[in-house]
mmCIF file of C-alpha atoms in Angstrom:
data_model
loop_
_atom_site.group_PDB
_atom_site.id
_atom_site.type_symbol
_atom_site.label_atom_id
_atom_site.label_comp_id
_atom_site.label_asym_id
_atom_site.label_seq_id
_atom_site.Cartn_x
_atom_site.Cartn_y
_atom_site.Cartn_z
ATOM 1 C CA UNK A 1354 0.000 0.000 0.000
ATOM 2 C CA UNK A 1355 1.022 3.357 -0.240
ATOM 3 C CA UNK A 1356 1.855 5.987 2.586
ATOM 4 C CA UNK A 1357 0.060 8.639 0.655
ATOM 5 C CA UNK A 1358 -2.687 10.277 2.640
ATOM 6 C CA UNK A 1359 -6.130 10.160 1.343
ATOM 7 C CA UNK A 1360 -7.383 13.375 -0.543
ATOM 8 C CA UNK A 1361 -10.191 15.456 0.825
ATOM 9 C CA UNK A 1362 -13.629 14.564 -0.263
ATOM 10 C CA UNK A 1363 -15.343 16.821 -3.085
ATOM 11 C CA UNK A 1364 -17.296 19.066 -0.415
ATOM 12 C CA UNK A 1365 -14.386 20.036 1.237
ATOM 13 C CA UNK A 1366 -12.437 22.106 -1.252
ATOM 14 C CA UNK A 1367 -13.316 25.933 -2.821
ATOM 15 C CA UNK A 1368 -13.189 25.422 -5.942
ATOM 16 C CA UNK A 1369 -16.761 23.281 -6.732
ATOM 17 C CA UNK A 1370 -18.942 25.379 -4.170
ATOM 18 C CA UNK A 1371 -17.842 28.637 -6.047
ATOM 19 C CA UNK A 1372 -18.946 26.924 -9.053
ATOM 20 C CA UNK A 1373 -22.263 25.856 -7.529
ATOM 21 C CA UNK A 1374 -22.188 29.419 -5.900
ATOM 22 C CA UNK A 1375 -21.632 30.787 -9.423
ATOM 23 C CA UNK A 1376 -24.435 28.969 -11.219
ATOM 24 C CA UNK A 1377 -26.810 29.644 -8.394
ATOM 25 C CA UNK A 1378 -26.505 33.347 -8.383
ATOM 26 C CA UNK A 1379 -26.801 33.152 -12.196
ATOM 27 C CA UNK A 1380 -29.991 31.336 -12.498
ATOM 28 C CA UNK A 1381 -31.677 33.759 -9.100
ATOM 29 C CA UNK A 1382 -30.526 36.116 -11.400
ATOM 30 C CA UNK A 1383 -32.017 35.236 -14.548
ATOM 31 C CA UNK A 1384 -35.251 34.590 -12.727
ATOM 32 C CA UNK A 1385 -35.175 37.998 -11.216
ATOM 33 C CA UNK A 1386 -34.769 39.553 -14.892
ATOM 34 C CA UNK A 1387 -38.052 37.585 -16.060
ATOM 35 C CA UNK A 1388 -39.989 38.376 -13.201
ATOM 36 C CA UNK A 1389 -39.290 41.987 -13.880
ATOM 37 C CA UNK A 1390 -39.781 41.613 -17.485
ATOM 38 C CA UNK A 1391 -42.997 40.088 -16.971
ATOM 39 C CA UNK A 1392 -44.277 41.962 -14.279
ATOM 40 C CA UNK A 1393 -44.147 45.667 -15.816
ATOM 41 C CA UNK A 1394 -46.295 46.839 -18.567
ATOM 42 C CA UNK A 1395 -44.164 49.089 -20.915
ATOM 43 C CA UNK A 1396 -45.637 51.987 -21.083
ATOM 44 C CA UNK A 1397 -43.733 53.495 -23.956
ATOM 45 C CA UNK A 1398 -44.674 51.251 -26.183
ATOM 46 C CA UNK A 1399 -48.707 52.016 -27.334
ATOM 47 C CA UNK A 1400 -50.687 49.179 -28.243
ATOM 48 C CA UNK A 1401 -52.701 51.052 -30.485
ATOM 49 C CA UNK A 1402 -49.397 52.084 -32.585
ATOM 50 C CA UNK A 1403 -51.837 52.120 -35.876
ATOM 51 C CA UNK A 1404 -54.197 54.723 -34.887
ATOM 52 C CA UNK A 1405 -51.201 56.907 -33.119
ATOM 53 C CA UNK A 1406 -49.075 56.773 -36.535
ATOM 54 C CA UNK A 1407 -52.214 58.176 -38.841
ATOM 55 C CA UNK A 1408 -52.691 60.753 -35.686
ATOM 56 C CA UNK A 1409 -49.041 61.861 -36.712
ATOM 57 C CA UNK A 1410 -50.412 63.840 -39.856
ATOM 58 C CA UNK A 1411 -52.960 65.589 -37.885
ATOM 59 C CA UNK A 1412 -50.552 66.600 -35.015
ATOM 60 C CA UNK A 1413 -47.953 67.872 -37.785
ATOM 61 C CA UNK A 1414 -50.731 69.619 -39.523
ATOM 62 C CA UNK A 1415 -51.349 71.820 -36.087
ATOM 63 C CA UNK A 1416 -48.034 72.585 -35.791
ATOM 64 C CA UNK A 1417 -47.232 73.425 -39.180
ATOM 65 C CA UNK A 1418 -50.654 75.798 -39.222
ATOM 66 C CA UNK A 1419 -49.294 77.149 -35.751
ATOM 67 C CA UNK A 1420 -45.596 78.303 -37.762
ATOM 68 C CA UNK A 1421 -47.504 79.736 -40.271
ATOM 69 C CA UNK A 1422 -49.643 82.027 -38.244
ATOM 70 C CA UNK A 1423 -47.011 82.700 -36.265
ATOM 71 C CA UNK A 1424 -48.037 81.506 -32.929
ATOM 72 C CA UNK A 1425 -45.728 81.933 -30.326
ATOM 73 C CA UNK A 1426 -45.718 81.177 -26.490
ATOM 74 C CA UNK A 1427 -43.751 82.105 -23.408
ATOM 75 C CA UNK A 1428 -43.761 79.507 -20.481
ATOM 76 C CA UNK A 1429 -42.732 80.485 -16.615
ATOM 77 C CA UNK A 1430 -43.347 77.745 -14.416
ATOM 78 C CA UNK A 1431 -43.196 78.684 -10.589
ATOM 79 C CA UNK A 1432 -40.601 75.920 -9.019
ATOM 80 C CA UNK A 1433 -42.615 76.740 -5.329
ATOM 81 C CA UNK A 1434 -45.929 77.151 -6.025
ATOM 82 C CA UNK A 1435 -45.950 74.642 -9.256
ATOM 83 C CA UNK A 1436 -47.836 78.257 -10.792
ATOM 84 C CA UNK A 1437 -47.761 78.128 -14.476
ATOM 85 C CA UNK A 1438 -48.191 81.362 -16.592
ATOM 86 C CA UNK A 1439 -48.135 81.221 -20.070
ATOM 87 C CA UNK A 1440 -47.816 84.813 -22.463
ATOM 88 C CA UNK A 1441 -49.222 83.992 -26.423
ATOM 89 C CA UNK A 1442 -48.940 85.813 -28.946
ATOM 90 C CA UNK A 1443 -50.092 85.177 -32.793
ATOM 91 C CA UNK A 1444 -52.698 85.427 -35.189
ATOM 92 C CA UNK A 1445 -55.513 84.219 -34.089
ATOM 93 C CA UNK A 1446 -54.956 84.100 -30.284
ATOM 94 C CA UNK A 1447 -56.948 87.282 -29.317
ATOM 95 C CA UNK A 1448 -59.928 85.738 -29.007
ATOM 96 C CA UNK A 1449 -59.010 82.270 -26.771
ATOM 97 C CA UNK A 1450 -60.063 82.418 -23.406
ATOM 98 C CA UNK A 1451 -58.793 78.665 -22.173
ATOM 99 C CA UNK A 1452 -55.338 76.640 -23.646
ATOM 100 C CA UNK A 1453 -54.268 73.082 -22.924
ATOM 101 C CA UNK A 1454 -50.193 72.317 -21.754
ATOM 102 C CA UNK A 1455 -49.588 68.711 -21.445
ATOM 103 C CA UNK A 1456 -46.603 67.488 -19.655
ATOM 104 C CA UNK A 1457 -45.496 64.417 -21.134
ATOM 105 C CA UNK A 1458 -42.529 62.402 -18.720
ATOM 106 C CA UNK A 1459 -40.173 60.637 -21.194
ATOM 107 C CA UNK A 1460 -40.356 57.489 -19.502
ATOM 108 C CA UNK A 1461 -43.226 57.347 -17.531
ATOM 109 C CA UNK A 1462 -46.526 57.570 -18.499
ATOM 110 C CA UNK A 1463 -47.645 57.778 -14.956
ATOM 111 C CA UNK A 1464 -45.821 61.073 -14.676
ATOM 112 C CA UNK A 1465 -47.858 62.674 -17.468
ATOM 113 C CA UNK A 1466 -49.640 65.713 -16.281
ATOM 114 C CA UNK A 1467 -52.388 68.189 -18.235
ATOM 115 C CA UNK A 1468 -52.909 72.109 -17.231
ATOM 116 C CA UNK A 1469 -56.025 73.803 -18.016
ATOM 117 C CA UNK A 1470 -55.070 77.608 -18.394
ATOM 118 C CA UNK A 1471 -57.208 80.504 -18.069
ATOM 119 C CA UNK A 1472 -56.986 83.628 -19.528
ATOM 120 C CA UNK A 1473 -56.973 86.847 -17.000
ATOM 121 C CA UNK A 1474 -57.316 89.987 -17.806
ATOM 122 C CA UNK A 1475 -53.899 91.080 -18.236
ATOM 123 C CA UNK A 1476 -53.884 88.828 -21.125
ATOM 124 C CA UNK A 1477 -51.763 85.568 -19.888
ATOM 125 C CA UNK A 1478 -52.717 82.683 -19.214
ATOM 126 C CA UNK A 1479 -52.650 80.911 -15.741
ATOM 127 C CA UNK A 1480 -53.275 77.318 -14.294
ATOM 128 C CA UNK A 1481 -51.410 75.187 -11.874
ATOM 129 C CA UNK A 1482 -49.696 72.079 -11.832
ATOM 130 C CA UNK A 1483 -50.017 70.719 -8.590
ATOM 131 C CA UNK A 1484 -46.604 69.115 -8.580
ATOM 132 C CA UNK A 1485 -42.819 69.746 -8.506
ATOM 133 C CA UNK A 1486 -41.875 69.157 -11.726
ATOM 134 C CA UNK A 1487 -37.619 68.341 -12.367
ATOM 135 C CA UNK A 1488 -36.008 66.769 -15.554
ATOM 136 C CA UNK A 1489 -37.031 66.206 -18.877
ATOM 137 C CA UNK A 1490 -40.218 67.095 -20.406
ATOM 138 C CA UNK A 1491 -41.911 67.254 -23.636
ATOM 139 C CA UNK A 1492 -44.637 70.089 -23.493
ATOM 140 C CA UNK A 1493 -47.624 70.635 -25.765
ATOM 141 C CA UNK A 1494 -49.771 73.682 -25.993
ATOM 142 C CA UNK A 1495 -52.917 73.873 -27.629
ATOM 143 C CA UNK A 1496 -56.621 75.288 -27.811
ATOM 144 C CA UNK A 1497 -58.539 73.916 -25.195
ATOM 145 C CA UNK A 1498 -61.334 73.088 -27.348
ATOM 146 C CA UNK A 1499 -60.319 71.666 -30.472
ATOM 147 C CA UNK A 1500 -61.419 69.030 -33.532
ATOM 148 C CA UNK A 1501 -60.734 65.463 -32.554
ATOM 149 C CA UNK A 1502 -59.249 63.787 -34.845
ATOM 150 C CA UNK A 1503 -61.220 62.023 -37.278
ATOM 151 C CA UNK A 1504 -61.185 60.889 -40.999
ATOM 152 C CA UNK A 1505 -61.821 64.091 -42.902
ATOM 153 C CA UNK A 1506 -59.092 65.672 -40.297
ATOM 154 C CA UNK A 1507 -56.424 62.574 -40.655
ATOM 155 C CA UNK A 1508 -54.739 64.408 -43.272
ATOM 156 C CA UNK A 1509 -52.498 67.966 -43.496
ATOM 157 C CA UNK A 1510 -54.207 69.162 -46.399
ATOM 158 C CA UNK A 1511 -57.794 69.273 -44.617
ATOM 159 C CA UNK A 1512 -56.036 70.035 -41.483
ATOM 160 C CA UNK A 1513 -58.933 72.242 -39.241
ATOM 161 C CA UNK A 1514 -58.320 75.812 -40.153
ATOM 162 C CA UNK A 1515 -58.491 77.549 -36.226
ATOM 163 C CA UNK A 1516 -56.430 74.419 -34.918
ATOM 164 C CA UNK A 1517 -52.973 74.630 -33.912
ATOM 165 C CA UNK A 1518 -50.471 72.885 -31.575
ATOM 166 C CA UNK A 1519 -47.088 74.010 -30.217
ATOM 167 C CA UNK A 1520 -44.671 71.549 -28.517
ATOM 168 C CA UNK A 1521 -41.145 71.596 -27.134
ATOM 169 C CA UNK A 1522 -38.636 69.887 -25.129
ATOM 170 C CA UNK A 1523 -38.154 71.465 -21.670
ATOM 171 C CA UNK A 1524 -35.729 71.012 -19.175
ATOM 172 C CA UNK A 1525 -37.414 71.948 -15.408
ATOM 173 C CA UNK A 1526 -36.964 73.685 -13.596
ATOM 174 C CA UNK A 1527 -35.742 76.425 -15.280
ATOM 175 C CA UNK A 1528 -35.455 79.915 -13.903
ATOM 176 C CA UNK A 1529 -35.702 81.814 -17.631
ATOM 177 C CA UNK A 1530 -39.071 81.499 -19.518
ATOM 178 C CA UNK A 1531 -39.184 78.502 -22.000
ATOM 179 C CA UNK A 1532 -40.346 79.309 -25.264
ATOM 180 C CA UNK A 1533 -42.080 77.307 -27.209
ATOM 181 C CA UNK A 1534 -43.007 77.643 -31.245
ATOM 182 C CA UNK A 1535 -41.080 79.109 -33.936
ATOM 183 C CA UNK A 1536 -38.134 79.914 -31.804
ATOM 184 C CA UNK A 1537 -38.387 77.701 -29.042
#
């Protein structure tokens, strides 16, 4: 026989429990990821992608009829009192008493926020967003009462002659106005 001592068994070196240890943590991980995956609706991806894409002529329709008349807006939001005052200017803008912003969150669809905005009698418009608002946003400004979009308005060429749209990308907060149309 030999005078060799006998070798550890298995369980008693490093080496195969870092393996295990290796694998393990692998597959909790993998599990983890489709959990997660399967868990959370994504919200930036519509389900009714059809219906937004032919809504894509009507949307560039009111802003291209906003350029062309010239429609400009100023945009202060108040970073305390979430107070948003918004100065217009354009053809056609004398005569609107109530606008629509809408906040749109780049990622989340939960963070979306819409302002109602009244006109006082200095002229600007005021409303109030009820929230402290940081980051990146894409703003739209519009008519309060406009045209849904429907078949006869799907189209640029039959766009709706009084509607227009202006939008932007905002960074908030911001302590100089934002503009938003033809030079914001």
């Amino acid at each position: 026989m030999s005078d060799e001592p006998a070798g550890l068994p298995w369980y008693r070196y490093f080496w195969p429990w870092f393996m295990v240890a290796l694998l393990g943590t692998s597959f909790a991980a993998g599990m983890l990821t489709l959990q997660i995956a399967f868990s959370q609706r994504d919200s930036l991806v519509s389900e009714h992608w059809y219906a937004e894409g032919e809504r894509i002529n009507w949307r560039l329709a009111l802003e291209a009829n906003a350029a062309r008349r010239a429609i400009r807006a100023e945009l202060r939001i108040d970073e305390l009192t979430g107070e948003v005052r918004i100065d217009l200017e354009g053809e056609g803008t004398a005569h609107l008493r109530e606008l629509m912003l809408r906040l749109e969150h780049p990622t989340r669809e939960s963070g979306d926020l819409s302002v109602s905005l009244r006109r006082s009698d200095s002229g600007s418009f005021y409303g109030n967003v009820n929230a402290r608002l940081a980051g990146s946003w894409y703003a739209q400004l519009a008519p309060a009462v406009d045209p849904p979009p429907g078949p006869e308005t799907s189209h640029p060429e039959i766009a709706h002659p009084s509607g227009w749209r202006l939008s932007a990308s905002l960074r908030l907060p911001s302590a100089r106005p934002l503009r938003l149309g033809a030079s914001g």
